[in-house]
PDB file of C-alpha atoms in Angstrom:
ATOM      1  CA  UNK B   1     -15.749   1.499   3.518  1.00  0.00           C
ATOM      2  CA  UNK B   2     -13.943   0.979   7.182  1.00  0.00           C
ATOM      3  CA  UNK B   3     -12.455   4.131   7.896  1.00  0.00           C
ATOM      4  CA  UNK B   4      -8.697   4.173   9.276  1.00  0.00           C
ATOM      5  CA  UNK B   5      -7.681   7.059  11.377  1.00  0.00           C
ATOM      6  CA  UNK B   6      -3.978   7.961  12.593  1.00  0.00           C
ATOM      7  CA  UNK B   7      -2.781  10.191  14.642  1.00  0.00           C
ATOM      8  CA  UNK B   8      -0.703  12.010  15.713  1.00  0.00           C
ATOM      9  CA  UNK B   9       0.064  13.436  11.646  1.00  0.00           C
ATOM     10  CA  UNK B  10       2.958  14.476  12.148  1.00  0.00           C
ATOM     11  CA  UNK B  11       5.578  14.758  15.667  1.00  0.00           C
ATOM     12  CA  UNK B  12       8.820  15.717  16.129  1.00  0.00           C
ATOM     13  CA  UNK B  13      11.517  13.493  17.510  1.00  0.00           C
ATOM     14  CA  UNK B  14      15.000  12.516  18.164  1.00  0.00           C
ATOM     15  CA  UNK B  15      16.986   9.713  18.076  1.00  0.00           C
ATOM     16  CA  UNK B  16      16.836   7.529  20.793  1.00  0.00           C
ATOM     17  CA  UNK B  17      13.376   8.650  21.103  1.00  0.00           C
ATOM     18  CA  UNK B  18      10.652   5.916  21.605  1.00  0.00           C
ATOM     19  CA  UNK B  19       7.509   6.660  19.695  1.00  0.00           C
ATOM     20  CA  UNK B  20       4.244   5.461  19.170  1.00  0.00           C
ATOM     21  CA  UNK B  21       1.052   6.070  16.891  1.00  0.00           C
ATOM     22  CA  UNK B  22      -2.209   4.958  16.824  1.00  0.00           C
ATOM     23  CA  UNK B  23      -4.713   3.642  14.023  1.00  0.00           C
ATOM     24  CA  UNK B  24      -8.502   3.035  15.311  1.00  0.00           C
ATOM     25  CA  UNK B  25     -10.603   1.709  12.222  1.00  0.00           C
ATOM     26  CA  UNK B  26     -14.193   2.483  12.416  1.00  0.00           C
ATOM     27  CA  UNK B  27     -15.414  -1.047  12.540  1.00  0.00           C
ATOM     28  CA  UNK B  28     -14.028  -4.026  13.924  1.00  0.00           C
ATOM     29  CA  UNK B  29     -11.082  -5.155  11.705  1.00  0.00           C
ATOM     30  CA  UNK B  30     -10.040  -8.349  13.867  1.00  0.00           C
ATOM     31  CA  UNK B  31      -5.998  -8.499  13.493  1.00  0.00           C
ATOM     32  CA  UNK B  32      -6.019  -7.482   9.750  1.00  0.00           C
ATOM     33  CA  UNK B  33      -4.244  -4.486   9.961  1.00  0.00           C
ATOM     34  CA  UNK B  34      -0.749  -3.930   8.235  1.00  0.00           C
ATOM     35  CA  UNK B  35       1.878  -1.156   9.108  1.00  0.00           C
ATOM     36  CA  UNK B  36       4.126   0.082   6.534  1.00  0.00           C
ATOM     37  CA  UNK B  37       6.992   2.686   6.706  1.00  0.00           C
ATOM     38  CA  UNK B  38       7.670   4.996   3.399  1.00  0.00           C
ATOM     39  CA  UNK B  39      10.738   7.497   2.535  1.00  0.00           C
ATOM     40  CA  UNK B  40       9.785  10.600   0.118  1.00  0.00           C
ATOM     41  CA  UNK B  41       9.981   8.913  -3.374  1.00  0.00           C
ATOM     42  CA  UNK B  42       9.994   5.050  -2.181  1.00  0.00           C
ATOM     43  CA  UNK B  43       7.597   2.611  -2.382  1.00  0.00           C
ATOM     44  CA  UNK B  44       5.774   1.589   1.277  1.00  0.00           C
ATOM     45  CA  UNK B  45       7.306  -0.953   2.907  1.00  0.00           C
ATOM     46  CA  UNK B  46       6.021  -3.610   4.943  1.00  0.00           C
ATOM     47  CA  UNK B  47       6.896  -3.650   8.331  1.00  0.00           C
ATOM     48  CA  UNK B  48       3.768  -5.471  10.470  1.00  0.00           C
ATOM     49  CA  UNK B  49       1.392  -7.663   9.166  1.00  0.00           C
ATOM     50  CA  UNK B  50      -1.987  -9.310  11.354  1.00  0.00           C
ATOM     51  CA  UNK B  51      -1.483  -6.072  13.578  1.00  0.00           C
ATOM     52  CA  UNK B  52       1.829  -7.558  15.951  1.00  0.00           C
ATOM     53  CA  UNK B  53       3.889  -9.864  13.421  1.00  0.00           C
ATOM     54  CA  UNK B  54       6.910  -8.588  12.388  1.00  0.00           C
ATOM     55  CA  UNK B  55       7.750  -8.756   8.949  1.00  0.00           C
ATOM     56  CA  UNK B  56      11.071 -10.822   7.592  1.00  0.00           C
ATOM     57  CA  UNK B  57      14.353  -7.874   7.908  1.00  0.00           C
ATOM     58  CA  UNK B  58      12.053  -5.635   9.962  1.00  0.00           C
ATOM     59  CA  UNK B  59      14.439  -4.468  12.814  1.00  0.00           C
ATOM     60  CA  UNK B  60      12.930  -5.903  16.668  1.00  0.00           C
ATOM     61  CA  UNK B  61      12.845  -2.022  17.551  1.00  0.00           C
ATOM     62  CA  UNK B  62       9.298  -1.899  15.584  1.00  0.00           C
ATOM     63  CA  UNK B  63       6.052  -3.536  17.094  1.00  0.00           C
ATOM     64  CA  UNK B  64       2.500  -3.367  16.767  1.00  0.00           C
ATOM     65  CA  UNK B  65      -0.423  -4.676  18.892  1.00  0.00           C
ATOM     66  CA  UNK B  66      -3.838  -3.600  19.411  1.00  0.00           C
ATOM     67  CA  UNK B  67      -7.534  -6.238  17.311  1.00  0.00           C
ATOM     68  CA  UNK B  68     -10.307  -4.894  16.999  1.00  0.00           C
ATOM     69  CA  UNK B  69     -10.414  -1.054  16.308  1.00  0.00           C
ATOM     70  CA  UNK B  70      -7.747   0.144  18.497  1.00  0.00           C
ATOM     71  CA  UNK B  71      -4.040  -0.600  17.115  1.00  0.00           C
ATOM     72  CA  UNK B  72      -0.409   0.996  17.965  1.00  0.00           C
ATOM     73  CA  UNK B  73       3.028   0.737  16.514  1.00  0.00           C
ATOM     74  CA  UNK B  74       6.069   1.634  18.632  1.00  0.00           C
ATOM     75  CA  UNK B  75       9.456   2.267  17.379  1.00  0.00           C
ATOM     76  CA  UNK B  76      11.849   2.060  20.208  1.00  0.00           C
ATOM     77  CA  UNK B  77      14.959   3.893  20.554  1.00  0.00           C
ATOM     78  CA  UNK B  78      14.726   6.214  17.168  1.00  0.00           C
ATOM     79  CA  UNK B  79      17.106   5.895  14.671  1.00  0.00           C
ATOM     80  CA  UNK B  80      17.823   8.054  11.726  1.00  0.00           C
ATOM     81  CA  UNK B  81      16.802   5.750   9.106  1.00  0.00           C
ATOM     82  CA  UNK B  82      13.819   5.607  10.503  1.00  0.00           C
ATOM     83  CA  UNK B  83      12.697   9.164  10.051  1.00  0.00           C
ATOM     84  CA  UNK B  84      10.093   8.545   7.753  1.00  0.00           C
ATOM     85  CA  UNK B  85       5.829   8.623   7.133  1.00  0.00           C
ATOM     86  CA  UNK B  86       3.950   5.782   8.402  1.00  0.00           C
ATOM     87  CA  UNK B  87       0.523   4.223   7.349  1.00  0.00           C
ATOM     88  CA  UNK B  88      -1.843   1.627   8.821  1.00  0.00           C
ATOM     89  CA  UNK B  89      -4.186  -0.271   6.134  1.00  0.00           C
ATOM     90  CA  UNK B  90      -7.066  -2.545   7.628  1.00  0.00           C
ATOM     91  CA  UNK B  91      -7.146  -5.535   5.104  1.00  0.00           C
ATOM     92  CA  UNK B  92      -9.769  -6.859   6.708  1.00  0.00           C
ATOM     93  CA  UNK B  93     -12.533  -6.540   3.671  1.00  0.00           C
ATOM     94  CA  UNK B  94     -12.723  -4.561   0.666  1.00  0.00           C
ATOM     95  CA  UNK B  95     -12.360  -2.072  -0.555  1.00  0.00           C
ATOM     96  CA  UNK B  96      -8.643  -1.910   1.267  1.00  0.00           C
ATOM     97  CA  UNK B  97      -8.005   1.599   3.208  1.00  0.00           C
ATOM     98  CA  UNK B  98      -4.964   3.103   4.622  1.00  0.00           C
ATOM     99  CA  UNK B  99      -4.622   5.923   7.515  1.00  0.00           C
ATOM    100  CA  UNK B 100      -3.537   9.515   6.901  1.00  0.00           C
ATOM    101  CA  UNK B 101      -0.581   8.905   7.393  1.00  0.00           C
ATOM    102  CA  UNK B 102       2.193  10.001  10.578  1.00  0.00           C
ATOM    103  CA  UNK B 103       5.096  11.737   9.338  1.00  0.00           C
ATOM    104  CA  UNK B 104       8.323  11.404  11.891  1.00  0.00           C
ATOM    105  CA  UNK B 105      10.229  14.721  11.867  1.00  0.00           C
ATOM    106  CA  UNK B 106      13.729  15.662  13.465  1.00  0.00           C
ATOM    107  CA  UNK B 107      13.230  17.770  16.406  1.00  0.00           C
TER     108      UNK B 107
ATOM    109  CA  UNK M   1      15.162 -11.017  -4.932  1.00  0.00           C
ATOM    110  CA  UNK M   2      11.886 -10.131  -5.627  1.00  0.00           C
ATOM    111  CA  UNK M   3      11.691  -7.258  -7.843  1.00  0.00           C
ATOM    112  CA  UNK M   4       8.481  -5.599  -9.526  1.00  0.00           C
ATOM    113  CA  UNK M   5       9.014  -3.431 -12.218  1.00  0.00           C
ATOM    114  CA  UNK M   6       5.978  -1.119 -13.365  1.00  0.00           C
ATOM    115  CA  UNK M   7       5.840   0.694 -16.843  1.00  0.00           C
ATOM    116  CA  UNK M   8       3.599   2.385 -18.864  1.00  0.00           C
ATOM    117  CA  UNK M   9       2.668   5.636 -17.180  1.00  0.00           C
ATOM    118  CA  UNK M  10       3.167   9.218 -18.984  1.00  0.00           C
ATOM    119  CA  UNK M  11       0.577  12.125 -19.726  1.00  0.00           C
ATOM    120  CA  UNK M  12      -2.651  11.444 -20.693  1.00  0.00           C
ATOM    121  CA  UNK M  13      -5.639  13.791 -21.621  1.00  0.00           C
ATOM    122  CA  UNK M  14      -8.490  13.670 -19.600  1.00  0.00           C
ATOM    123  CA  UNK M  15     -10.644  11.271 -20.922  1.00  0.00           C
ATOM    124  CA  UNK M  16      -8.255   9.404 -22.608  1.00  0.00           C
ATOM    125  CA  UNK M  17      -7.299   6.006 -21.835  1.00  0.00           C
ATOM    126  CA  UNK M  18      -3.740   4.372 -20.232  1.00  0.00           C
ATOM    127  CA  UNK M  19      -2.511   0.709 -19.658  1.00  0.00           C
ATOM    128  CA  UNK M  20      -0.085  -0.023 -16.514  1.00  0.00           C
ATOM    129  CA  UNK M  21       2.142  -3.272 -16.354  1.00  0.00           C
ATOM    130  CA  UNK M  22       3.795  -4.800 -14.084  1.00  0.00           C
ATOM    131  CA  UNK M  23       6.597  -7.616 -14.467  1.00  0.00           C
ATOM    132  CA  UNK M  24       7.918  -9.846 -11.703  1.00  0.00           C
ATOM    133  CA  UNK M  25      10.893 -11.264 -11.335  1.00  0.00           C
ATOM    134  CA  UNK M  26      12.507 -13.883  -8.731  1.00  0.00           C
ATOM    135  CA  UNK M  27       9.146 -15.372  -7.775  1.00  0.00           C
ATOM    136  CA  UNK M  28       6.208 -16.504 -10.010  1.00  0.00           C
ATOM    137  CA  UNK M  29       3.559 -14.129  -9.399  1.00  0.00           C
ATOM    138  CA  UNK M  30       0.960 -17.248 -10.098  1.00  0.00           C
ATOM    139  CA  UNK M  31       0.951 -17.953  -6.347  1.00  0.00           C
ATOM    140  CA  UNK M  32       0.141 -14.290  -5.248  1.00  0.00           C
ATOM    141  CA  UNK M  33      -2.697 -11.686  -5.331  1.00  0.00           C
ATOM    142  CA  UNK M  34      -1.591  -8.783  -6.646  1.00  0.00           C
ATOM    143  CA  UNK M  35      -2.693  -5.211  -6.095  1.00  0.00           C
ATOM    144  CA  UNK M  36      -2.363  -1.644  -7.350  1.00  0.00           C
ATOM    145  CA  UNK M  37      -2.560   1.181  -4.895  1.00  0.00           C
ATOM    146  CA  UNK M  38      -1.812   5.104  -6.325  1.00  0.00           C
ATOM    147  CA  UNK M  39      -0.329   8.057  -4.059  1.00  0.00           C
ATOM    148  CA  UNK M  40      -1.286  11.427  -5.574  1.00  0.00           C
ATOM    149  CA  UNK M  41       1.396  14.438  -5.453  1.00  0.00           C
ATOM    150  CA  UNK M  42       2.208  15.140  -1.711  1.00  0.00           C
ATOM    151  CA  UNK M  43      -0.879  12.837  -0.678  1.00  0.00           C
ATOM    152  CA  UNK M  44      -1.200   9.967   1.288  1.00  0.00           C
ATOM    153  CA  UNK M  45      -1.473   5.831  -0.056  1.00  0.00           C
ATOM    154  CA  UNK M  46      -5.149   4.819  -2.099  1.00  0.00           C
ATOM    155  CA  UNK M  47      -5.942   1.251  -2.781  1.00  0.00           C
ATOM    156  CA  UNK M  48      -6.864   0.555  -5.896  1.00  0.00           C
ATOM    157  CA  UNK M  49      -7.423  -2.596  -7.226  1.00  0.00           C
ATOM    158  CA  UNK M  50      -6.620  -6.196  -7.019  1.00  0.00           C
ATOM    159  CA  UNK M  51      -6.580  -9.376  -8.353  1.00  0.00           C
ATOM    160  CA  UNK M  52      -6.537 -13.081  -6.831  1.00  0.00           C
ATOM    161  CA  UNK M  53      -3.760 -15.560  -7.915  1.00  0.00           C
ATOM    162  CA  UNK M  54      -5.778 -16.821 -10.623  1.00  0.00           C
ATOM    163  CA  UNK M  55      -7.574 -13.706 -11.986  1.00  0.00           C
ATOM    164  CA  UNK M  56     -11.147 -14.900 -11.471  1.00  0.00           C
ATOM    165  CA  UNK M  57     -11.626 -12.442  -8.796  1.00  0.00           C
ATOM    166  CA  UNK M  58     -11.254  -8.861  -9.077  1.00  0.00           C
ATOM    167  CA  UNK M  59     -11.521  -5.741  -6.707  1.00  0.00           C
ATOM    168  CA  UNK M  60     -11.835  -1.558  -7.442  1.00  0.00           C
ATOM    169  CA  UNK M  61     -12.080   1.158  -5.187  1.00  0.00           C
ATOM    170  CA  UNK M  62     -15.523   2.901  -5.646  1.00  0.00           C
ATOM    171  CA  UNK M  63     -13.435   6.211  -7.235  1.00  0.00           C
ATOM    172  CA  UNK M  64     -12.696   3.370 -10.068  1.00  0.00           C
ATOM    173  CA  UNK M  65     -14.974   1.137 -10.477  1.00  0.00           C
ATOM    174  CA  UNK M  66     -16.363   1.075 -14.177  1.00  0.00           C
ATOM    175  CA  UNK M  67     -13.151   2.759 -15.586  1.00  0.00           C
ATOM    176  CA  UNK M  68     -10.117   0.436 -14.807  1.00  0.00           C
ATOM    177  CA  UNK M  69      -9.702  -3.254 -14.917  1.00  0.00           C
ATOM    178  CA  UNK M  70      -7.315  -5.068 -13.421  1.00  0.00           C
ATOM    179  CA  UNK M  71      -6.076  -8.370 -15.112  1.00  0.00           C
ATOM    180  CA  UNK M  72      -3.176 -10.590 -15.110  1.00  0.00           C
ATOM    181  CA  UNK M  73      -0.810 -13.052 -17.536  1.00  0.00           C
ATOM    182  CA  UNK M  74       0.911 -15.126 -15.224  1.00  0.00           C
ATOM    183  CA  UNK M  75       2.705 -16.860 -18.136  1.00  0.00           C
ATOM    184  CA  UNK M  76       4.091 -13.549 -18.528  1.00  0.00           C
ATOM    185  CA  UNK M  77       4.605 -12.723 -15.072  1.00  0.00           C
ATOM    186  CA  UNK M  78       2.583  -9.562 -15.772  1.00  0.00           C
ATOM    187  CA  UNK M  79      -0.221  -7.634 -13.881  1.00  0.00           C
ATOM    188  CA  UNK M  80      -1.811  -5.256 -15.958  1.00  0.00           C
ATOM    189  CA  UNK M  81      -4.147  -2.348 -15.431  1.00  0.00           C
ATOM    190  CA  UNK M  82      -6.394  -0.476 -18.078  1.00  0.00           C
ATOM    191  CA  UNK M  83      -7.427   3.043 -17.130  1.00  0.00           C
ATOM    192  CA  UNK M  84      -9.829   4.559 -19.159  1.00  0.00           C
ATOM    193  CA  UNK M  85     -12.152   7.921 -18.733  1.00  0.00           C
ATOM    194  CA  UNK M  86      -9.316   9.391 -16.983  1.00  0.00           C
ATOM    195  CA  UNK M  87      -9.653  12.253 -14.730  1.00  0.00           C
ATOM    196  CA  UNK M  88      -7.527  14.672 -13.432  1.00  0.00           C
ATOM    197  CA  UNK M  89      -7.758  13.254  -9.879  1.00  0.00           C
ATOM    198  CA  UNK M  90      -6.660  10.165 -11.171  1.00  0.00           C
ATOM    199  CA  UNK M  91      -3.270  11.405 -11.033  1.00  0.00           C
ATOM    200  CA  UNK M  92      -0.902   9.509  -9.005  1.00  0.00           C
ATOM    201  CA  UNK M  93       2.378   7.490  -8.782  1.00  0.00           C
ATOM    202  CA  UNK M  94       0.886   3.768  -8.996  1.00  0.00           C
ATOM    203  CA  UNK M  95       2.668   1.302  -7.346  1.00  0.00           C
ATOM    204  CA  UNK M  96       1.906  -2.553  -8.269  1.00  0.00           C
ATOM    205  CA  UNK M  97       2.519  -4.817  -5.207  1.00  0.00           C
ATOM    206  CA  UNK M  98       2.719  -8.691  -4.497  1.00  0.00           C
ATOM    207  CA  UNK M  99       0.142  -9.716  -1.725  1.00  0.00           C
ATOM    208  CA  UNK M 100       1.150 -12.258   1.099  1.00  0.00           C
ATOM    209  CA  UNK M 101      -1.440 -15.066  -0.196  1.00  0.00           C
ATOM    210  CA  UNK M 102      -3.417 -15.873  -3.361  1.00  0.00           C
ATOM    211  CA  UNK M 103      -6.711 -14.942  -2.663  1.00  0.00           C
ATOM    212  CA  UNK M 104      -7.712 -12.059  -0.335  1.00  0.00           C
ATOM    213  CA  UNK M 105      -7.484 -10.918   3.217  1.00  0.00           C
ATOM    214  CA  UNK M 106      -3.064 -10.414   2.830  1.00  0.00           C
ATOM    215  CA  UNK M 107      -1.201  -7.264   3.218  1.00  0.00           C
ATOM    216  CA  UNK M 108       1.229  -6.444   0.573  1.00  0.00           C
ATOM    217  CA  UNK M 109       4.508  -7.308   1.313  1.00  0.00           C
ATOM    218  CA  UNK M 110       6.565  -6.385  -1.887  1.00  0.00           C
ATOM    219  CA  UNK M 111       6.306  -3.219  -3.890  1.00  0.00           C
ATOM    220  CA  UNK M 112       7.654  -1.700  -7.420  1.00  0.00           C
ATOM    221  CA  UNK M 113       9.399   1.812  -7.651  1.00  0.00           C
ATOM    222  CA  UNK M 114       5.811   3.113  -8.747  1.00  0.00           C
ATOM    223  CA  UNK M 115       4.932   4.820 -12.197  1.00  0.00           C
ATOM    224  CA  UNK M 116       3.435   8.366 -12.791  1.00  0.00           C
ATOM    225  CA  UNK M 117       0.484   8.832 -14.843  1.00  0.00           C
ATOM    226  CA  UNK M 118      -0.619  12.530 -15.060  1.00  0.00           C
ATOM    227  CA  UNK M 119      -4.114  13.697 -16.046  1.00  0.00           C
ATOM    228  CA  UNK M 120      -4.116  17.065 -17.738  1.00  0.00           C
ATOM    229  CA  UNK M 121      -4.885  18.604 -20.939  1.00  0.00           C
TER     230      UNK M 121
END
């Protein structure tokens, strides 16, 4: 199975705050990887899809980029609803795996 | 809107055996793979399983492969999933999700609220 690894796992920020996290997969995934965004007792949400397109109601302060094994998402200018954990999944074969996770706490 | 709605979950001995659905509504879930992916208490997101459009194709994580199977009714607008030989590390919140095609290679783009199915004796 293609290994997904996040990091940082957790950082503190504020609003305003730009921030970015990183995925590498441990084989070549293409542009098959998916970000989503989750709140403590929500389902995920989907907020990037083929690793840079933004997903329908997904504010323009979220992006991705990155193919191959190396991906990013940046969240520019913090707000508070977007305090939240973050995953990667590579969707690229089976079976499907998802990063650690990056928690976003308040500073 | 698109709304999934999962039921079924509860305690279960381990061993025993437990059926998920999952009902759409606001889209016909005949045009979509569908998926199942668990979160265990305070853990991070596991895929599961899923299912093309049509049901002739099925996929299981290794950690479930020979104990659940995933199926559909799409004149019910239902995925189903039967767990059997539970164990207690099969314990999780299990969310059903709509994928964004009908075959494979799609992230998820819609989600249910999730259902908990607990392992323990």
């Amino acid at each position: 199975a293609i290994r997904m690894t996040q990091s940082p796992s957790s950082i503190s920020v504020s609003t305003g705050d730009r921030v970015t996290i990183t995925c590498r997969a441990s084989q070549g995934i293409s542009s098959y990887l998916a970000w989503y965004q989750q709140k403590p007792g929500k389902a995920p949400k989907l907020l990037i899809y083929a690793a840079s397109t933004l997903q329908s109601g997904v504010p323009s302060s979220f992006s991705g980029s990155g193919s191959g094994t190396d991906f990013t998402l940046t969240i520019n200018c913090l707000q508070s609803e977007d305090f939240a954990t973050y995953y990667c999944q590579q969707y690229y074969n089976y079976p499907y795996t998802f990063g650690q996770g990056t928690k976003l706490e308040m500073k | 809107e698109v709304h999934l709605l999962e039921s079924g979950g509860g305690l279960v001995q381990p061993g025993g055996s437990l059926t998920l659905s999952c009902v759409g509504s606001e889209f016909s879930v005949s045009g979509y793979a569908m998926s199942w992916v668990r979160q265990a208490p305070g853990k991070g997101l596991e895929w599961v399983s899923s299912i093309s459009s049509s049901g002739g194709t099925t996929y299981y994580a290794e950690s479930v492969q020979g104990r659940f199977i995933v199926s559909r009714d799409n004149s019910k607008n239902t995925l189903y999933i039967q767990m059997s030989s539970l164990r207690a590390e099969d314990t999780a919140v299990y969310f059903c999700a709509r994928d964004r095609c009908s075959v494979a290679n799609c992230p998820s783009d819609f989600w249910g609220q999730g259902t908990l199915v607990t392992v323990s004796s």
